[in-house]
Amino acid sequence: MAPSAHLLRTLAAVAPGARVVDAACDDGRHLDALARLGFDVQASTDGDAGPARERLAAVLGDAEAARRVTHAAPDGLTAPDASADWVVLAGVTRQRLAGALAEAGRVLRPGGWVWVEVADGAGLVEAAHAAGLATAEAPAEEAGRVHAIFRRPGVVA
């Protein structure tokens, strides 16, 4: 599957070097594009990390890909607290959505953003607000998927 056009448009105005955590990268469909755009990409998958590492290795090399793609569930990330500027949550299941949004809030720096792509937006805003995130872009459907953007409140350093 190709990278989300919505995500790439969203991040087009973000300065290179920003730390982006792809918290449910699956096969890594966004990783090579994000790395080519100059983002400091970290990723996790609860499946086989091989395909994601291969995609990232094409841009950053094998050693960096192995270091940057870890095995973790989207609701149990290994990233440190307040370490990311952006979190990408694409394809998180409804059962894991609340936990993944809470983890996104934990790893985001104050003022950080989370971009979400789900099959069905039911309960998305409520789960984000319960995780302490504010709505920045309300859920909307595009290309058969629902996208939304949330922000961790706080003073940007």
Tab-separated table of C-alpha atoms in Angstrom:
chain	number	residue	atom	x	y	z
A	1	MET	CA	0.000	0.000	0.000
A	2	ALA	CA	1.258	3.493	-0.859
A	3	PRO	CA	1.891	6.182	1.753
A	4	SER	CA	-1.144	8.249	2.674
A	5	ALA	CA	-1.419	11.375	0.550
A	6	HIS	CA	-3.173	13.043	3.496
A	7	LEU	CA	-0.192	12.370	5.780
A	8	LEU	CA	2.337	13.621	3.231
A	9	ARG	CA	0.312	16.825	2.653
A	10	THR	CA	0.029	17.306	6.419
A	11	LEU	CA	3.761	16.965	7.012
A	12	ALA	CA	4.768	19.039	3.973
A	13	ALA	CA	4.989	22.171	6.138
A	14	VAL	CA	6.894	20.471	8.978
A	15	ALA	CA	10.607	21.242	9.185
A	16	PRO	CA	13.016	18.415	8.339
A	17	GLY	CA	14.594	16.864	11.394
A	18	ALA	CA	11.352	16.648	13.360
A	19	ARG	CA	11.056	13.355	15.258
A	20	VAL	CA	8.211	11.230	13.873
A	21	VAL	CA	7.193	8.007	15.603
A	22	ASP	CA	5.188	5.652	13.403
A	23	ALA	CA	3.490	3.749	16.208
A	24	ALA	CA	1.821	1.053	14.132
A	25	CYS	CA	3.992	0.922	11.042
A	26	ASP	CA	2.978	-2.602	9.940
A	27	ASP	CA	4.907	-3.080	6.661
A	28	GLY	CA	6.388	0.426	6.871
A	29	ARG	CA	4.359	2.015	4.086
A	30	HIS	CA	5.144	5.542	5.382
A	31	LEU	CA	8.732	5.036	6.552
A	32	ASP	CA	10.734	5.490	3.365
A	33	ALA	CA	8.744	8.590	2.355
A	34	LEU	CA	9.163	10.150	5.815
A	35	ALA	CA	12.901	9.413	5.840
A	36	ARG	CA	13.327	10.857	2.331
A	37	LEU	CA	11.577	14.030	3.518
A	38	GLY	CA	14.261	14.394	6.203
A	39	PHE	CA	12.341	13.372	9.309
A	40	ASP	CA	14.007	11.589	12.227
A	41	VAL	CA	11.847	8.461	11.917
A	42	GLN	CA	11.344	5.880	14.653
A	43	ALA	CA	8.832	3.069	14.192
A	44	SER	CA	7.287	0.075	15.852
A	45	THR	CA	5.204	-2.846	14.721
A	46	ASP	CA	3.625	-5.701	16.598
A	47	GLY	CA	4.067	-7.935	13.527
A	48	ASP	CA	7.075	-8.935	11.460
A	49	ALA	CA	9.497	-5.983	11.446
A	50	GLY	CA	11.313	-7.275	8.353
A	51	PRO	CA	9.251	-5.515	5.662
A	52	ALA	CA	9.346	-2.168	7.511
A	53	ARG	CA	13.100	-2.445	8.021
A	54	GLU	CA	13.592	-3.241	4.333
A	55	ARG	CA	11.689	-0.123	3.291
A	56	LEU	CA	13.630	2.092	5.671
A	57	ALA	CA	16.949	0.428	4.773
A	58	ALA	CA	16.482	1.590	1.185
A	59	VAL	CA	16.897	5.159	2.478
A	60	LEU	CA	18.976	4.914	5.668
A	61	GLY	CA	20.829	1.614	5.336
A	62	ASP	CA	20.447	-1.713	7.138
A	63	ALA	CA	21.997	-0.739	10.470
A	64	GLU	CA	19.875	2.398	10.890
A	65	ALA	CA	16.723	0.558	9.832
A	66	ALA	CA	17.398	-2.184	12.385
A	67	ARG	CA	17.919	0.444	15.105
A	68	ARG	CA	14.888	2.552	14.200
A	69	VAL	CA	12.212	-0.146	13.714
A	70	THR	CA	11.349	-1.996	16.915
A	71	HIS	CA	8.836	-4.632	17.878
A	72	ALA	CA	6.124	-3.104	20.078
A	73	ALA	CA	2.362	-2.778	20.086
A	74	PRO	CA	0.864	0.677	19.408
A	75	ASP	CA	-0.467	0.721	22.966
A	76	GLY	CA	2.910	-0.233	24.464
A	77	LEU	CA	5.576	1.876	22.744
A	78	THR	CA	9.243	1.825	23.705
A	79	ALA	CA	9.802	5.520	22.898
A	80	PRO	CA	10.660	7.744	25.879
A	81	ASP	CA	8.172	10.222	27.351
A	82	ALA	CA	7.904	13.569	25.527
A	83	SER	CA	10.372	12.526	22.812
A	84	ALA	CA	8.394	12.996	19.581
A	85	ASP	CA	7.121	15.944	17.571
A	86	TRP	CA	4.640	13.771	15.641
A	87	VAL	CA	3.103	10.337	16.117
A	88	VAL	CA	1.589	8.481	13.178
A	89	LEU	CA	-1.176	5.968	13.973
A	90	ALA	CA	-2.296	4.278	10.770
A	91	GLY	CA	-4.558	1.270	10.821
A	92	VAL	CA	-4.815	0.820	14.579
A	93	THR	CA	-7.666	-1.526	15.462
A	94	ARG	CA	-10.671	-0.237	17.373
A	95	GLN	CA	-9.687	-2.453	20.316
A	96	ARG	CA	-6.278	-0.787	20.590
A	97	LEU	CA	-7.236	2.763	19.620
A	98	ALA	CA	-7.713	4.189	23.129
A	99	GLY	CA	-4.428	2.704	24.353
A	100	ALA	CA	-2.564	3.824	21.226
A	101	LEU	CA	-3.826	7.396	21.615
A	102	ALA	CA	-2.797	7.386	25.287
A	103	GLU	CA	0.680	6.187	24.277
A	104	ALA	CA	0.835	8.862	21.582
A	105	GLY	CA	0.056	11.475	24.227
A	106	ARG	CA	2.810	10.082	26.438
A	107	VAL	CA	5.543	10.123	23.784
A	108	LEU	CA	4.589	13.506	22.297
A	109	ARG	CA	6.360	16.646	23.423
A	110	PRO	CA	4.012	19.380	24.672
A	111	GLY	CA	2.524	20.928	21.541
A	112	GLY	CA	3.181	17.729	19.554
A	113	TRP	CA	0.784	16.279	17.017
A	114	VAL	CA	-0.751	12.879	16.302
A	115	TRP	CA	-2.004	11.950	12.835
A	116	VAL	CA	-4.554	9.133	12.816
A	117	GLU	CA	-5.876	6.942	10.007
A	118	VAL	CA	-8.583	4.395	10.795
A	119	ALA	CA	-11.184	2.423	8.875
A	120	ASP	CA	-14.044	3.795	10.981
A	121	GLY	CA	-13.997	7.062	12.905
A	122	ALA	CA	-16.654	6.084	15.456
A	123	GLY	CA	-15.431	7.031	18.930
A	124	LEU	CA	-12.141	8.467	17.638
A	125	VAL	CA	-12.588	12.005	18.991
A	126	GLU	CA	-13.825	10.738	22.356
A	127	ALA	CA	-10.834	8.380	22.679
A	128	ALA	CA	-8.408	11.183	21.781
A	129	HIS	CA	-9.954	13.572	24.293
A	130	ALA	CA	-9.865	10.853	26.988
A	131	ALA	CA	-6.133	10.557	26.236
A	132	GLY	CA	-5.709	14.295	26.903
A	133	LEU	CA	-5.377	15.264	23.238
A	134	ALA	CA	-7.135	18.210	21.604
A	135	THR	CA	-8.759	18.014	18.181
A	136	ALA	CA	-6.797	19.944	15.560
A	137	GLU	CA	-8.489	18.516	12.462
A	138	ALA	CA	-11.819	16.732	12.862
A	139	PRO	CA	-12.168	13.238	11.398
A	140	ALA	CA	-12.936	13.220	7.680
A	141	GLU	CA	-13.039	10.448	5.116
A	142	GLU	CA	-10.631	10.379	2.196
A	143	ALA	CA	-9.932	7.455	-0.123
A	144	GLY	CA	-12.010	5.109	2.008
A	145	ARG	CA	-10.151	5.874	5.263
A	146	VAL	CA	-10.876	8.298	8.091
A	147	HIS	CA	-8.120	10.806	8.959
A	148	ALA	CA	-7.846	13.160	11.919
A	149	ILE	CA	-5.170	15.216	13.655
A	150	PHE	CA	-4.892	15.795	17.389
A	151	ARG	CA	-2.472	17.821	19.480
A	152	ARG	CA	-0.965	17.381	22.910
A	153	PRO	CA	-1.685	20.609	24.811
A	154	GLY	CA	1.204	22.435	26.356
A	155	VAL	CA	3.797	25.074	25.760
A	156	VAL	CA	6.055	24.401	22.805
A	157	ALA	CA	9.698	24.702	23.834
